[in-house]
């Protein structure tokens, strides 16, 4: 689904990134490497910096210090065309952010046509292909308010994929869903992993993170306190703070 520049390539590199909002330091010298065709899960309590890290990586927030690289290019450097960079990154949020006055097909084809200059017929062909793959082929002509939350979130994922992103950032995409709808959205992410999509996801779905991620990063107080494979972070965490966090997750029945 995305352009390949080689196995093991560092698609995304975050180096010593700091970000404050007013007097609140939200990210503290964060480092992160995401290699091609892998899934990185960001876990941690609310307010730990997961969403801010995603927004900085996607150039939706301006960093205060450090650097972000995409496929070897420093995308936070002065004079970089950030709009051009954003076209290579797909982002899906908690809120679906679909235009209510547009059909599903119109929502999906808007960016390919207006931003990427794709012809309408080509944009619609790709949109319908993706909708079919995600079980939404019959919904192309519907308006968002006629869809369930899970269906709307799947449309939001299709919209992000329609521009053929190099990197997909997913920010708590199941947080706004009823529990019975979570599974259908997570199934989409599993399919994207099988397709080789490079993804970074912030999630509270610990069992899912353990299943699908290649790398897990535990954030606490704006710091990546611990990182490793799911087996390392969930099975034998080094840091006491990580152990306490996971213990509460287990007690809540979420892992």
GROMACS .gro file of C-alpha atoms in nm:
model
  255
    1UNK     CA    1   0.000   0.000   0.000
    2UNK     CA    2   0.297   0.232   0.033
    3UNK     CA    3   0.620   0.301  -0.152
    4UNK     CA    4   0.900   0.074  -0.038
    5UNK     CA    5   1.252   0.203   0.009
    6UNK     CA    6   1.403  -0.110   0.154
    7UNK     CA    7   1.373  -0.357   0.436
    8UNK     CA    8   1.491  -0.229   0.772
    9UNK     CA    9   1.501   0.132   0.659
   10UNK     CA   10   1.432   0.388   0.931
   11UNK     CA   11   1.112   0.533   0.793
   12UNK     CA   12   1.066   0.761   1.094
   13UNK     CA   13   1.336   0.889   1.327
   14UNK     CA   14   1.264   1.118   1.620
   15UNK     CA   15   1.575   1.264   1.783
   16UNK     CA   16   1.581   1.448   2.119
   17UNK     CA   17   1.241   1.604   2.060
   18UNK     CA   18   1.108   1.846   2.319
   19UNK     CA   19   0.762   1.999   2.319
   20UNK     CA   20   0.597   2.231   2.570
   21UNK     CA   21   0.253   2.383   2.595
   22UNK     CA   22   0.299   2.697   2.799
   23UNK     CA   23   0.487   2.602   3.114
   24UNK     CA   24   0.407   2.232   3.073
   25UNK     CA   25   0.688   2.021   2.925
   26UNK     CA   26   0.502   1.741   2.744
   27UNK     CA   27   0.787   1.568   2.559
   28UNK     CA   28   1.134   1.550   2.714
   29UNK     CA   29   1.417   1.464   2.472
   30UNK     CA   30   1.224   1.181   2.308
   31UNK     CA   31   1.404   0.944   2.071
   32UNK     CA   32   1.219   0.697   1.849
   33UNK     CA   33   1.314   0.486   1.546
   34UNK     CA   34   1.049   0.315   1.334
   35UNK     CA   35   1.175   0.081   1.065
   36UNK     CA   36   1.003  -0.011   0.740
   37UNK     CA   37   0.711  -0.257   0.752
   38UNK     CA   38   0.688  -0.255   1.133
   39UNK     CA   39   0.427  -0.152   1.388
   40UNK     CA   40   0.528   0.056   1.690
   41UNK     CA   41   0.281   0.081   1.977
   42UNK     CA   42   0.297   0.376   2.216
   43UNK     CA   43   0.150   0.287   2.554
   44UNK     CA   44   0.120   0.475   2.881
   45UNK     CA   45  -0.128   0.657   3.100
   46UNK     CA   46  -0.337   0.944   2.967
   47UNK     CA   47  -0.125   1.258   2.956
   48UNK     CA   48   0.202   1.069   2.913
   49UNK     CA   49   0.273   1.233   2.576
   50UNK     CA   50   0.163   0.963   2.329
   51UNK     CA   51  -0.071   1.179   2.121
   52UNK     CA   52   0.166   1.476   2.127
   53UNK     CA   53   0.448   1.255   2.000
   54UNK     CA   54   0.231   1.140   1.711
   55UNK     CA   55   0.130   1.496   1.628
   56UNK     CA   56   0.492   1.611   1.630
   57UNK     CA   57   0.594   1.318   1.410
   58UNK     CA   58   0.319   1.408   1.164
   59UNK     CA   59   0.413   1.779   1.165
   60UNK     CA   60   0.079   1.871   1.317
   61UNK     CA   61   0.261   2.032   1.611
   62UNK     CA   62   0.580   2.237   1.588
   63UNK     CA   63   0.857   2.094   1.805
   64UNK     CA   64   1.059   2.316   2.040
   65UNK     CA   65   1.387   2.130   2.001
   66UNK     CA   66   1.529   1.818   1.837
   67UNK     CA   67   1.457   1.682   1.490
   68UNK     CA   68   1.222   1.449   1.304
   69UNK     CA   69   1.335   1.252   0.999
   70UNK     CA   70   1.125   1.075   0.735
   71UNK     CA   71   1.308   0.835   0.504
   72UNK     CA   72   1.637   1.007   0.579
   73UNK     CA   73   1.511   1.362   0.526
   74UNK     CA   74   1.503   1.600   0.821
   75UNK     CA   75   1.144   1.715   0.789
   76UNK     CA   76   1.167   1.966   1.076
   77UNK     CA   77   1.457   2.151   0.915
   78UNK     CA   78   1.406   2.513   0.806
   79UNK     CA   79   1.277   2.564   0.453
   80UNK     CA   80   1.141   2.210   0.425
   81UNK     CA   81   0.806   2.206   0.243
   82UNK     CA   82   0.603   2.067   0.531
   83UNK     CA   83   0.284   2.044   0.326
   84UNK     CA   84   0.465   1.814   0.084
   85UNK     CA   85   0.588   1.604   0.377
   86UNK     CA   86   0.239   1.576   0.525
   87UNK     CA   87   0.117   1.428   0.198
   88UNK     CA   88   0.339   1.126   0.269
   89UNK     CA   89   0.195   1.068   0.617
   90UNK     CA   90  -0.154   0.937   0.692
   91UNK     CA   91  -0.309   1.026   1.026
   92UNK     CA   92  -0.622   0.882   1.189
   93UNK     CA   93  -0.756   1.036   1.511
   94UNK     CA   94  -1.001   0.932   1.783
   95UNK     CA   95  -1.265   1.153   1.623
   96UNK     CA   96  -1.350   1.044   1.271
   97UNK     CA   97  -1.344   1.403   1.133
   98UNK     CA   98  -1.553   1.308   0.830
   99UNK     CA   99  -1.731   1.587   0.644
  100UNK     CA  100  -2.100   1.532   0.721
  101UNK     CA  101  -2.222   1.694   0.398
  102UNK     CA  102  -2.011   1.462   0.181
  103UNK     CA  103  -2.071   1.098   0.099
  104UNK     CA  104  -1.821   0.833   0.202
  105UNK     CA  105  -1.676   0.832  -0.150
  106UNK     CA  106  -1.649   1.210  -0.156
  107UNK     CA  107  -1.475   1.217   0.183
  108UNK     CA  108  -1.218   0.964   0.067
  109UNK     CA  109  -1.144   1.115  -0.274
  110UNK     CA  110  -1.122   1.478  -0.162
  111UNK     CA  111  -0.751   1.478  -0.066
  112UNK     CA  112  -0.628   1.265  -0.359
  113UNK     CA  113  -0.805   1.497  -0.603
  114UNK     CA  114  -0.751   1.838  -0.441
  115UNK     CA  115  -0.410   1.788  -0.278
  116UNK     CA  116  -0.242   1.521  -0.492
  117UNK     CA  117  -0.395   1.607  -0.828
  118UNK     CA  118  -0.530   1.258  -0.893
  119UNK     CA  119  -0.798   1.232  -1.162
  120UNK     CA  120  -1.151   1.173  -1.029
  121UNK     CA  121  -1.189   0.835  -1.198
  122UNK     CA  122  -0.857   0.710  -1.059
  123UNK     CA  123  -0.930   0.844  -0.710
  124UNK     CA  124  -1.274   0.683  -0.707
  125UNK     CA  125  -1.137   0.351  -0.832
  126UNK     CA  126  -0.883   0.335  -0.550
  127UNK     CA  127  -1.142   0.447  -0.294
  128UNK     CA  128  -1.385   0.174  -0.399
  129UNK     CA  129  -1.109  -0.086  -0.395
  130UNK     CA  130  -1.014   0.010  -0.037
  131UNK     CA  131  -1.377   0.023   0.073
  132UNK     CA  132  -1.431  -0.326  -0.065
  133UNK     CA  133  -1.127  -0.456   0.121
  134UNK     CA  134  -1.253  -0.310   0.448
  135UNK     CA  135  -1.607  -0.442   0.402
  136UNK     CA  136  -1.760  -0.105   0.319
  137UNK     CA  137  -1.812  -0.133  -0.055
  138UNK     CA  138  -2.189  -0.092  -0.026
  139UNK     CA  139  -2.150   0.228   0.179
  140UNK     CA  140  -1.976   0.447  -0.079
  141UNK     CA  141  -2.285   0.660  -0.142
  142UNK     CA  142  -2.388   0.693   0.223
  143UNK     CA  143  -2.341   1.000   0.441
  144UNK     CA  144  -2.140   0.959   0.764
  145UNK     CA  145  -2.439   0.997   0.996
  146UNK     CA  146  -2.588   0.683   0.844
  147UNK     CA  147  -2.290   0.476   0.958
  148UNK     CA  148  -2.200   0.322   1.291
  149UNK     CA  149  -1.899   0.450   1.481
  150UNK     CA  150  -1.693   0.151   1.375
  151UNK     CA  151  -1.788   0.205   1.011
  152UNK     CA  152  -1.701   0.574   1.032
  153UNK     CA  153  -1.361   0.494   1.179
  154UNK     CA  154  -1.296   0.243   0.902
  155UNK     CA  155  -1.386   0.513   0.649
  156UNK     CA  156  -1.138   0.745   0.822
  157UNK     CA  157  -0.869   0.478   0.782
  158UNK     CA  158  -0.958   0.434   0.415
  159UNK     CA  159  -0.932   0.812   0.370
  160UNK     CA  160  -0.579   0.805   0.517
  161UNK     CA  161  -0.479   0.512   0.296
  162UNK     CA  162  -0.621   0.665  -0.022
  163UNK     CA  163  -0.318   0.895  -0.060
  164UNK     CA  164  -0.079   0.598  -0.043
  165UNK     CA  165   0.108   0.716   0.268
  166UNK     CA  166   0.461   0.609   0.350
  167UNK     CA  167   0.376   0.615   0.721
  168UNK     CA  168   0.044   0.576   0.904
  169UNK     CA  169  -0.008   0.735   1.248
  170UNK     CA  170  -0.305   0.609   1.452
  171UNK     CA  171  -0.406   0.803   1.762
  172UNK     CA  172  -0.631   0.605   1.999
  173UNK     CA  173  -0.854   0.511   1.706
  174UNK     CA  174  -1.080   0.289   1.920
  175UNK     CA  175  -1.117   0.528   2.215
  176UNK     CA  176  -1.448   0.677   2.097
  177UNK     CA  177  -1.604   0.344   1.999
  178UNK     CA  178  -1.851   0.127   2.183
  179UNK     CA  179  -1.678  -0.193   2.301
  180UNK     CA  180  -1.858  -0.412   2.049
  181UNK     CA  181  -1.724  -0.199   1.761
  182UNK     CA  182  -1.359  -0.203   1.868
  183UNK     CA  183  -1.289  -0.544   1.717
  184UNK     CA  184  -1.382  -0.450   1.363
  185UNK     CA  185  -1.143  -0.154   1.364
  186UNK     CA  186  -0.858  -0.354   1.517
  187UNK     CA  187  -0.912  -0.618   1.247
  188UNK     CA  188  -0.838  -0.350   0.989
  189UNK     CA  189  -0.508  -0.267   1.159
  190UNK     CA  190  -0.415  -0.636   1.162
  191UNK     CA  191  -0.478  -0.646   0.788
  192UNK     CA  192  -0.263  -0.339   0.731
  193UNK     CA  193   0.021  -0.501   0.925
  194UNK     CA  194  -0.006  -0.808   0.703
  195UNK     CA  195   0.014  -0.576   0.401
  196UNK     CA  196   0.341  -0.432   0.533
  197UNK     CA  197   0.218  -0.084   0.622
  198UNK     CA  198   0.456   0.104   0.852
  199UNK     CA  199   0.252   0.225   1.149
  200UNK     CA  200   0.286   0.402   1.481
  201UNK     CA  201  -0.018   0.372   1.705
  202UNK     CA  202  -0.101   0.519   2.042
  203UNK     CA  203  -0.335   0.281   2.215
  204UNK     CA  204  -0.493   0.174   2.543
  205UNK     CA  205  -0.569  -0.170   2.392
  206UNK     CA  206  -0.285  -0.353   2.563
  207UNK     CA  207  -0.372  -0.703   2.444
  208UNK     CA  208  -0.386  -0.575   2.088
  209UNK     CA  209  -0.054  -0.393   2.124
  210UNK     CA  210   0.105  -0.712   2.253
  211UNK     CA  211  -0.035  -0.906   1.957
  212UNK     CA  212   0.032  -0.670   1.666
  213UNK     CA  213   0.333  -0.454   1.757
  214UNK     CA  214   0.693  -0.522   1.664
  215UNK     CA  215   0.812  -0.251   1.906
  216UNK     CA  216   0.642  -0.122   2.220
  217UNK     CA  217   0.735   0.210   2.382
  218UNK     CA  218   0.611   0.295   2.730
  219UNK     CA  219   0.582   0.670   2.784
  220UNK     CA  220   0.570   0.827   3.126
  221UNK     CA  221   0.584   1.200   3.194
  222UNK     CA  222   0.687   1.278   2.839
  223UNK     CA  223   0.978   1.034   2.839
  224UNK     CA  224   1.013   0.700   2.658
  225UNK     CA  225   1.089   0.517   2.980
  226UNK     CA  226   1.107   0.170   2.830
  227UNK     CA  227   1.108   0.017   2.484
  228UNK     CA  228   1.145  -0.331   2.342
  229UNK     CA  229   0.957  -0.617   2.186
  230UNK     CA  230   0.609  -0.695   2.322
  231UNK     CA  231   0.758  -0.998   2.496
  232UNK     CA  232   1.017  -0.779   2.670
  233UNK     CA  233   0.791  -0.489   2.771
  234UNK     CA  234   0.483  -0.690   2.866
  235UNK     CA  235   0.655  -1.006   2.981
  236UNK     CA  236   0.961  -0.878   3.167
  237UNK     CA  237   0.961  -0.498   3.205
  238UNK     CA  238   1.281  -0.350   3.348
  239UNK     CA  239   1.139  -0.033   3.500
  240UNK     CA  240   0.934  -0.033   3.819
  241UNK     CA  241   0.707   0.238   3.674
  242UNK     CA  242   0.629   0.012   3.377
  243UNK     CA  243   0.557  -0.279   3.609
  244UNK     CA  244   0.314  -0.068   3.814
  245UNK     CA  245   0.133   0.052   3.500
  246UNK     CA  246   0.096  -0.299   3.362
  247UNK     CA  247  -0.012  -0.434   3.699
  248UNK     CA  248  -0.304  -0.191   3.701
  249UNK     CA  249  -0.391  -0.292   3.345
  250UNK     CA  250  -0.397  -0.659   3.443
  251UNK     CA  251  -0.609  -0.585   3.751
  252UNK     CA  252  -0.856  -0.402   3.527
  253UNK     CA  253  -0.880  -0.710   3.305
  254UNK     CA  254  -0.738  -0.536   2.999
  255UNK     CA  255  -0.433  -0.757   2.947
   0.00000   0.00000   0.00000
